[in-house]
Short mmCIF file of C-alpha atoms in Angstrom, two decimals:
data_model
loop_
_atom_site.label_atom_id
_atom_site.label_comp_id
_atom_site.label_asym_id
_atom_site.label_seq_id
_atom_site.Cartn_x
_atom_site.Cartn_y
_atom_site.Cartn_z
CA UNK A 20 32.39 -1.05 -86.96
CA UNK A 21 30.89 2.61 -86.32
CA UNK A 22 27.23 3.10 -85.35
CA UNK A 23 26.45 6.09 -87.17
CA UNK A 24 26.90 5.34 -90.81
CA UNK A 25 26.17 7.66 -94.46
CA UNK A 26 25.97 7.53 -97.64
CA UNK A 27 26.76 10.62 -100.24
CA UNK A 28 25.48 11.07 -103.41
CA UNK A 29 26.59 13.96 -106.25
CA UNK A 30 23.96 15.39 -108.69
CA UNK A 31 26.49 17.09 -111.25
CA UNK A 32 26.33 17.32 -115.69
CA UNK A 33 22.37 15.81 -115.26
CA UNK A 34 23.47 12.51 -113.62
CA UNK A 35 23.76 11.04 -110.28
CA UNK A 36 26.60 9.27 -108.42
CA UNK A 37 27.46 7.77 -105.59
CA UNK A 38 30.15 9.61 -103.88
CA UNK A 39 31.11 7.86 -100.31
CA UNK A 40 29.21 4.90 -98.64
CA UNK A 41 30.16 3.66 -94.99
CA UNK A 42 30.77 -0.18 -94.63
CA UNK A 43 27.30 -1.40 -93.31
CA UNK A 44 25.15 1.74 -94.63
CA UNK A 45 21.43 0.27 -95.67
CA UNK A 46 18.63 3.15 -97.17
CA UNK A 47 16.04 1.68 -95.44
CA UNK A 48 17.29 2.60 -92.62
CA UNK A 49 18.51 6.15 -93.00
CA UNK A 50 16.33 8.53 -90.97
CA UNK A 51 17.95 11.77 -92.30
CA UNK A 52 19.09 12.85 -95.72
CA UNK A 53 20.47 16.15 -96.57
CA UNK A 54 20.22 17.40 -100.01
CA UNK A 55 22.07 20.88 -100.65
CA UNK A 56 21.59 22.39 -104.14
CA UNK A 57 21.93 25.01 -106.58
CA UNK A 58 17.76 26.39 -106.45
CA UNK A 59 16.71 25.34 -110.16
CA UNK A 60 18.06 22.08 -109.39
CA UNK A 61 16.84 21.30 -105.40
CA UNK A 62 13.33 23.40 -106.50
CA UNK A 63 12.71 20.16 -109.64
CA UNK A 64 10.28 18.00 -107.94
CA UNK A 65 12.04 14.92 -109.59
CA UNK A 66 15.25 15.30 -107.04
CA UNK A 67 12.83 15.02 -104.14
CA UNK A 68 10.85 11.84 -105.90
CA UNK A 69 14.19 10.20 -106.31
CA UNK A 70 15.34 10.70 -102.92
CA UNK A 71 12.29 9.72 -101.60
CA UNK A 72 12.34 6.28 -103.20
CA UNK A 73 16.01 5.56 -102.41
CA UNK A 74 15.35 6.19 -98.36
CA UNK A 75 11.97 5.80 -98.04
CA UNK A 76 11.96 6.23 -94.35
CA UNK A 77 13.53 9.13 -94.20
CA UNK A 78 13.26 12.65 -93.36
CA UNK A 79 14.77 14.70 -96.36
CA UNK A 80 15.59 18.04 -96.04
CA UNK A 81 16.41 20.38 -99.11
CA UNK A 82 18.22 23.86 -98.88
CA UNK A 83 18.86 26.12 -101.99
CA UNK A 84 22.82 27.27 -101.75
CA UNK A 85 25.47 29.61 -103.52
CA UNK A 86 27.29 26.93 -103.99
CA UNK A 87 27.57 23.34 -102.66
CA UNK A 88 30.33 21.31 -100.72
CA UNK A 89 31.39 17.45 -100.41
CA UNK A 90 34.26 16.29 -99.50
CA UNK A 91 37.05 18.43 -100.60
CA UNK A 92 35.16 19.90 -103.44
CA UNK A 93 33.07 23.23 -104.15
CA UNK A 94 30.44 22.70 -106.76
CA UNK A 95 28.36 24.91 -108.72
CA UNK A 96 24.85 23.61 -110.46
CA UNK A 97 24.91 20.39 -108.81
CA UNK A 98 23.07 18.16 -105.85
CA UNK A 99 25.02 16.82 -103.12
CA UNK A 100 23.55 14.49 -100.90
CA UNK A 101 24.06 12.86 -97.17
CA UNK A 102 21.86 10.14 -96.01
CA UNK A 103 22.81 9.40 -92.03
CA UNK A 104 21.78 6.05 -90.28
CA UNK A 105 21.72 6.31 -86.65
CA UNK A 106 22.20 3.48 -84.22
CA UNK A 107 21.43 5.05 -81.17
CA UNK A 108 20.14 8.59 -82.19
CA UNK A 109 16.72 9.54 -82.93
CA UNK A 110 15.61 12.68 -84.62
CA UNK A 111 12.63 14.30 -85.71
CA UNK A 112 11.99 17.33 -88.82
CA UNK A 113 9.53 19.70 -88.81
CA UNK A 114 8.90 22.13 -91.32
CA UNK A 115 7.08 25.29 -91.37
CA UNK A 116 6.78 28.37 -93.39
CA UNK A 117 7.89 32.04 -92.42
CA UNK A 118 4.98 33.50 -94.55
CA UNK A 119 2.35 31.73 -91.61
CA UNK A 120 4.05 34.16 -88.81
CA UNK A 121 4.05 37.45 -87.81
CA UNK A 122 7.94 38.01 -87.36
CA UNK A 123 10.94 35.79 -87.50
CA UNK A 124 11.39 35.81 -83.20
CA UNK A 125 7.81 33.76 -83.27
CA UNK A 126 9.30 31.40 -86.11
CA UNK A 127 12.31 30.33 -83.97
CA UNK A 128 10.42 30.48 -80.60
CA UNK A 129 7.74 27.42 -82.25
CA UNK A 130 10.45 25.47 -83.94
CA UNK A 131 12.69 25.42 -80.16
CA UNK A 132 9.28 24.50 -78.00
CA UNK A 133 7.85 21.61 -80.86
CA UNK A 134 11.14 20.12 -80.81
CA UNK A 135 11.99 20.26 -77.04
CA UNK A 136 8.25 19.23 -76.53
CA UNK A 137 8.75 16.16 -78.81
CA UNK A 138 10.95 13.89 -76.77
CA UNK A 139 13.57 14.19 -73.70
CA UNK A 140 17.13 14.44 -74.13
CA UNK A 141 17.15 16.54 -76.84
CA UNK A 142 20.53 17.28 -77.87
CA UNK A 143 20.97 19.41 -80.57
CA UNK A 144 18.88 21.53 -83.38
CA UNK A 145 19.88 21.93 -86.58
CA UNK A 146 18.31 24.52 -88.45
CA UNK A 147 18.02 25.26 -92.07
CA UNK A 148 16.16 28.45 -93.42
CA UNK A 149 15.01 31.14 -95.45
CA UNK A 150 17.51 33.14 -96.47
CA UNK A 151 16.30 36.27 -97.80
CA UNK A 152 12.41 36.94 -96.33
CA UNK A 153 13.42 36.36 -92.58
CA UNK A 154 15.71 38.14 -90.10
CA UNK A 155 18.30 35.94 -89.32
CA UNK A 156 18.99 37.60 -85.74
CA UNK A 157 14.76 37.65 -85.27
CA UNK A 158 14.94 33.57 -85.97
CA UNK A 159 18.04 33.25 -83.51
CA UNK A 160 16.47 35.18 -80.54
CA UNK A 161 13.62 32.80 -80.86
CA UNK A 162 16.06 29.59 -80.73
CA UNK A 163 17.98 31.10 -77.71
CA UNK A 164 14.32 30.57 -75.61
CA UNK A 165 15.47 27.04 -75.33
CA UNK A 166 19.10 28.20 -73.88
CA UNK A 167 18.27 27.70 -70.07
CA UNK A 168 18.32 23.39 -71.78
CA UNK A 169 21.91 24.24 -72.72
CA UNK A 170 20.83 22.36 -76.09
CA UNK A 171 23.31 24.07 -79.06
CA UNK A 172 21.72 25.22 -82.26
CA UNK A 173 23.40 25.11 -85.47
CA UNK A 174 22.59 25.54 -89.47
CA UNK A 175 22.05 28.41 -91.53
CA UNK A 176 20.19 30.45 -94.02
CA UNK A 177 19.62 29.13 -97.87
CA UNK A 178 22.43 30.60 -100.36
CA UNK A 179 19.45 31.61 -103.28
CA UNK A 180 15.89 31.82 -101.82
CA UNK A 181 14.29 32.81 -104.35
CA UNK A 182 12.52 29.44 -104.23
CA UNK A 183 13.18 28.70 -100.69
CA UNK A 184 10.39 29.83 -98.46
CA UNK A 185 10.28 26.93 -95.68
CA UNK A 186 12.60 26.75 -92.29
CA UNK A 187 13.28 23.27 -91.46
CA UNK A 188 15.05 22.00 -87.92
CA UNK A 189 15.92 18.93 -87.12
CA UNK A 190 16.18 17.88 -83.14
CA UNK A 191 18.49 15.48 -82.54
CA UNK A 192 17.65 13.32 -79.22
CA UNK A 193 20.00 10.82 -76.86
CA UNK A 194 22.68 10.32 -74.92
CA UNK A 195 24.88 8.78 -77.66
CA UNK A 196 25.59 11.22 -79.94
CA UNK A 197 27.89 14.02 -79.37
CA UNK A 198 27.99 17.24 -81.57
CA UNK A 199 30.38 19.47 -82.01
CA UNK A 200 30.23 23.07 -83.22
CA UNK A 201 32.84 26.11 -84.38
CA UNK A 202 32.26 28.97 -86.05
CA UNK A 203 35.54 31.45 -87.56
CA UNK A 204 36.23 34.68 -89.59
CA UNK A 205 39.33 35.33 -90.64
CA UNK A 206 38.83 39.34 -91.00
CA UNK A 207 41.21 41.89 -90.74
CA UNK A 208 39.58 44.72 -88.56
CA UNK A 209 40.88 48.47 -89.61
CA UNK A 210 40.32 51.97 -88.51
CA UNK A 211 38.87 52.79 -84.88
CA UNK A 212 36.41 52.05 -82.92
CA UNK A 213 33.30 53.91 -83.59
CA UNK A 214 29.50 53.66 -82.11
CA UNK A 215 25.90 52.68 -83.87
CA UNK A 216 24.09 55.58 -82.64
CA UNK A 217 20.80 54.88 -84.68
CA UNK A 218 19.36 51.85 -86.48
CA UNK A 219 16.65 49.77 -86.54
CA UNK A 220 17.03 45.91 -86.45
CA UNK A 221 19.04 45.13 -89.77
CA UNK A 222 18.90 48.66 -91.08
CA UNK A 223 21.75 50.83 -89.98
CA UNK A 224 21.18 55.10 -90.30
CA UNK A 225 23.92 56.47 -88.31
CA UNK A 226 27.63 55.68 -87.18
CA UNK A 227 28.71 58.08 -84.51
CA UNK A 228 26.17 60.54 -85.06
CA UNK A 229 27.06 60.94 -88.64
CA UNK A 230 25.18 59.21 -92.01
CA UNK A 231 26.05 55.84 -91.86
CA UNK A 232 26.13 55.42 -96.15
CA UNK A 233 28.10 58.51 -96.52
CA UNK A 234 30.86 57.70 -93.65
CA UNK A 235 30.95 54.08 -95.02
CA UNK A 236 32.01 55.30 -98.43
CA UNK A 237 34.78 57.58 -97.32
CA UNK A 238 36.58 53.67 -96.38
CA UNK A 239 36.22 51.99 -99.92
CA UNK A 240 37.99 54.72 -101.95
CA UNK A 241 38.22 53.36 -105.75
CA UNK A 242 35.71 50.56 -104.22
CA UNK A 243 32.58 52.84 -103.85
CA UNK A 244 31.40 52.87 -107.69
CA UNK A 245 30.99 49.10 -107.50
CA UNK A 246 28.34 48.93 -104.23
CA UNK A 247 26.70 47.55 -102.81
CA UNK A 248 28.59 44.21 -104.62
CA UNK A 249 31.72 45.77 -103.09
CA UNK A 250 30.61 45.45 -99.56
CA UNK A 251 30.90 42.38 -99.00
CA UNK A 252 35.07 42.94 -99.42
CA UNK A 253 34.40 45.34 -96.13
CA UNK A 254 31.86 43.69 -93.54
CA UNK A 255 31.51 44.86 -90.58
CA UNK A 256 32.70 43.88 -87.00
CA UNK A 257 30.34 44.78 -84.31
CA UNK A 258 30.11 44.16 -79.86
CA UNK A 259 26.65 43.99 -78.83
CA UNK A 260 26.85 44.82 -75.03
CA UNK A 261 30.40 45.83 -74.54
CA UNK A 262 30.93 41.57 -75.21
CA UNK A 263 34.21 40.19 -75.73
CA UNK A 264 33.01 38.38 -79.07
CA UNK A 265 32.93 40.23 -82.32
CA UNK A 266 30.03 39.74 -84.58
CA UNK A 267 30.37 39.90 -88.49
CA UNK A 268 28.35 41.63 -90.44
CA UNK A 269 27.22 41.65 -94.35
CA UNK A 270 25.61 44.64 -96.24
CA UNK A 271 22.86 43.09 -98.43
CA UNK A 272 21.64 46.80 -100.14
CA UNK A 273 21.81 50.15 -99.65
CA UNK A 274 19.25 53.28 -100.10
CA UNK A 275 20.74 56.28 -101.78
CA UNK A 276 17.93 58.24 -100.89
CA UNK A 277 17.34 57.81 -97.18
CA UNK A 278 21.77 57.10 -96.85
CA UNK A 279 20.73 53.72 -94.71
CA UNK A 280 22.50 50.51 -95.66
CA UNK A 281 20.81 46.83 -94.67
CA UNK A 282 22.44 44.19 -93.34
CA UNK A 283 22.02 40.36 -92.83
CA UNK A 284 21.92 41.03 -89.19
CA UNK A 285 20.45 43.37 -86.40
CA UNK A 286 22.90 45.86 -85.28
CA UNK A 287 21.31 47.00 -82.61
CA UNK A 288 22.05 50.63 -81.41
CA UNK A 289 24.94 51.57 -79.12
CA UNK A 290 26.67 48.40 -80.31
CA UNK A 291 30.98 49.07 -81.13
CA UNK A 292 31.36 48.80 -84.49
CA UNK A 293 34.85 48.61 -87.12
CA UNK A 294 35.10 47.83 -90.76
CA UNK A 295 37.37 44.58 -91.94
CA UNK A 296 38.54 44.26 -95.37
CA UNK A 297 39.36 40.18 -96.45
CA UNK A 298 42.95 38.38 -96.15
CA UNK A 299 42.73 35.56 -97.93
CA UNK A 300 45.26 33.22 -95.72
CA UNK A 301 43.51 34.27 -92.78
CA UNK A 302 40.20 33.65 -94.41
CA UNK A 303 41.15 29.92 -95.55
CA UNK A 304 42.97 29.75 -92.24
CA UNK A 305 39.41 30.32 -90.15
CA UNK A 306 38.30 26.88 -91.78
CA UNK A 307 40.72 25.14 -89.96
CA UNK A 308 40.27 27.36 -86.70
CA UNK A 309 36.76 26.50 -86.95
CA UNK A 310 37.06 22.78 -87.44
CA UNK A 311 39.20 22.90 -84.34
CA UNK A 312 36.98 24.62 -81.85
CA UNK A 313 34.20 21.95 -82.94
CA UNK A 314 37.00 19.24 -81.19
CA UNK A 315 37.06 21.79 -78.28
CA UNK A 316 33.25 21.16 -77.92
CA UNK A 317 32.89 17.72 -78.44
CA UNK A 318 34.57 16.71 -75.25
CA UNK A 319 34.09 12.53 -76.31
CA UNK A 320 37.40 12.01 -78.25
CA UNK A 321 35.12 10.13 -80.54
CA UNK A 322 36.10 10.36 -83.96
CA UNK A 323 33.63 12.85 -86.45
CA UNK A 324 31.19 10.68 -88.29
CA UNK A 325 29.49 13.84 -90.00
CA UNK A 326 30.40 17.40 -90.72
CA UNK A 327 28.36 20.05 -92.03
CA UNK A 328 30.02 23.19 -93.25
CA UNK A 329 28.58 25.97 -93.61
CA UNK A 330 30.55 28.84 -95.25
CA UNK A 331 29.19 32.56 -96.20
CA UNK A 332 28.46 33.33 -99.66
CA UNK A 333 31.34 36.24 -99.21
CA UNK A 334 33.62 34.58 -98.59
CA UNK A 335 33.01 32.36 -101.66
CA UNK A 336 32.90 35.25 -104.03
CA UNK A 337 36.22 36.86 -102.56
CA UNK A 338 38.06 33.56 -102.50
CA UNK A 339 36.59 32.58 -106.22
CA UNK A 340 39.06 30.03 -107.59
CA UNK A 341 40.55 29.57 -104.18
CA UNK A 342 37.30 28.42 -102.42
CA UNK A 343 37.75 24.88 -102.34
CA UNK A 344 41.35 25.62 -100.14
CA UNK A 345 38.63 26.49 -97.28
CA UNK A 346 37.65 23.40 -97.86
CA UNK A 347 40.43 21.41 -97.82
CA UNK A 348 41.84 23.19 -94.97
CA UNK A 349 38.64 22.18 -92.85
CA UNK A 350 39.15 18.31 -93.63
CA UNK A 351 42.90 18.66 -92.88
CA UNK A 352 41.96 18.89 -89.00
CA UNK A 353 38.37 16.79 -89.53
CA UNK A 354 40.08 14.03 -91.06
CA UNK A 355 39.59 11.53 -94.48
CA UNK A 356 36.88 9.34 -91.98
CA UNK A 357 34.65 12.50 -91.82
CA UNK A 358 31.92 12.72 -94.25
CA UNK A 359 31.41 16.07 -94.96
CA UNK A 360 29.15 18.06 -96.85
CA UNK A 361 27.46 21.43 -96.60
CA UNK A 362 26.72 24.81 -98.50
CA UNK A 363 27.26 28.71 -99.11
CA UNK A 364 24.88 30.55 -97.53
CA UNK A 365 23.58 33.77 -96.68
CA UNK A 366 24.02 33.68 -93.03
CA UNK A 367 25.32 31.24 -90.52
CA UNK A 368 24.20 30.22 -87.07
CA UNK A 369 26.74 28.45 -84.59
CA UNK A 370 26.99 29.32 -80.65
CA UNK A 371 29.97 31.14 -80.24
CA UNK A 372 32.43 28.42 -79.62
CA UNK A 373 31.90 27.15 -76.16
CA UNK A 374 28.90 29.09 -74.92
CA UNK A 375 25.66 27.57 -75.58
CA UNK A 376 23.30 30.69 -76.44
CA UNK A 377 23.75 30.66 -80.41
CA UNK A 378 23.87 33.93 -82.93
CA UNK A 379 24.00 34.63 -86.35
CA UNK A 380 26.88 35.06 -88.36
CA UNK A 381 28.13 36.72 -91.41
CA UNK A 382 30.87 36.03 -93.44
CA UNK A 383 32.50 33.09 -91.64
CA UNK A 384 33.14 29.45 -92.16
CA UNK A 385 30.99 27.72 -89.50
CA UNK A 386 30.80 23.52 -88.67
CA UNK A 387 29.00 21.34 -87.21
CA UNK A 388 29.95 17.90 -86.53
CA UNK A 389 28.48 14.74 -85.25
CA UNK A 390 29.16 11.38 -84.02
CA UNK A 391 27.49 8.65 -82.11
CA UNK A 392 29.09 6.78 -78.80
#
């Protein structure tokens, strides 16, 4: 019998149901429970009051999404729930909100010392935030303090924050659970290689010397009356530092008047920079890349018990019908014995494969997984 054990559940047309329930599973002793939902459903206090009296010992997290995944499907307007029972594994939630700090670097920096402070062995952190009122990057920079404890950070940023105001990480602590991460794209990069040559965090102003807005519209052609909603079919690829790894970017809103676009993401000046347009094999293709490099990671051979997925809200909106083939392609390489859940969000953050020091992404498909010796 396996030691780390869940139980799903499926808010969908006003009713609950139970979705997937491992042999042995018992509430009372669940010490986690996920609950990813559309915001005027995960925002009701009554979701919260039921989950609260079906695991009453447990730490319950809530994210608002663009859309919400369990098993093989992609919902809309629902509440999909995981409730984990550890064996071997403690953990231990905090919660705090961005509004009580003066940037989004101090925000990550707390939530890495509290949790490495807490208890030893800490082995991962998974994070779940605000998506709209904090810099993603900011938040990560402040995680990465913790990097010299080689401890990986996943999670990522709530798909509709409009109600969603609170960052929550979980540290996971012991020797007997293993977790594995991967993060993929998919992206077609086109045209050459050009420089940021002035920004400022998330906003970018220029592109080679030039306006950034004006140069960015010469690519989208028959696109450019339909920005910024066209953007995200052209994110961009950046290399912070002459690295080897690409970073994706999203364009959240532009300003006519000033020609300066924002992004989900610093792009920090002198940083390489091309534009990708979507392919949508390659993009349901990156599921299954992703799913694979979270094997890569998790050295154990033990089979996944838990896998979160964590997919950008472009991608969902370019795939449309197609979205739940991301899905499916994931689970073809997790396996029918994963449970798996997760969420479209506005940003995800995953180390970049094998290297510990994690970053935020845009527009890919990005996993964690976990399982318990």
């Amino acid at each position: 019998m396996q030691s780390m054990k869940t139980q799903q559940l499926c808010f969908l047309n006003k009713e609950w149901s139970e979705f997937k329930t491992d042999e042995g599973f018992n509430a009372s002793y669940a010490q986690l429970v996920l609950a990813f939902g559309a915001s005027e459903l995960i925002s009701n206090s009554s979701v919260y009051t039921y989950l609260q009296s079906k695991y009453k010992g447990a730490n319950i997290v809530l994210s608002s999404t663009s859309g919400e995944i369990i098993g093989e499907s992609v919902h809309d307007h629902s509440v999909v729930v995981t409730a984990v029972q550890f064996e071997k594994t403690s953990i231990h939630a905090i919660t705090v909100n961005v509004k009580d700090f003066e940037n989004s670097y101090l925000v990550g920096e707390y939530l890495a010392k509290v949790l490495n402070d807490k208890a030893k062995e800490l082995a991962a952190i998974f994070v779940v935030s605000d998506g709209t009122k904090i810099n993603g990057s900011e938040l990560v920079s402040g995680l990465n303090t913790l990097k010299a404890k080689q401890v990986p950070v996943t999670g990522g940023l709530a798909g509709d924050a409009a109600r969603f105001t609170q960052t929550f990480a979980i540290g996971v602590y012991g020797k007997h659970i293993n977790v594995g991460h991967g993060s993929f794209g998919g992206w077609d990069e086109f045209g050459r290689e050009r420089v940021i040559t002035k920004s400022h965090k998330n906003i970018l102003y220029e592109i080679d010397n030039s306006n950034a807005l004006d140069l960015y519209k010469e690519y989208l052609g028959p696109y450019v009356d339909e920005l910024p909603g066209s953007a995200l079919l052209f994110p961009l690829s950046i290399k912070v530092n002459n690295s080897d790894k690409n970073l994706v970017r999203t364009i959240l809103s532009i300003n006519e008047e000033n020609k300066s676009m924002v992004f989900a993401g610093n792009l920090p000046e002198g940083s390489k920079l091309r534009l990708m347009k979507a392919n949508f094999e390659k993009l349901i293709q990156a599921s299954s890349v992703a799913a694979e490099f979270t094997q890569q990671v998790n050295h154990s051979g033990n089979t996944n018990q838990l896998a979160i997925l964590i997919s950008c809200v472009g991608r969902k909106l370019i795939l449309q019908e197609r979205t739940f083939e991301e899905v499916e392609a994931a689970k073809k390489v997790l396996g029918d014995h994963t449970s798996i859940t997760g969420f479209y969000s506005y940003g995800e953050i995953s180390p970049f494969n094998l290297n510990v020091n994690c970053e935020l992404h845009n527009q890919t498909m990005t996993i964690t997984t976990f399982s318990e010796v």
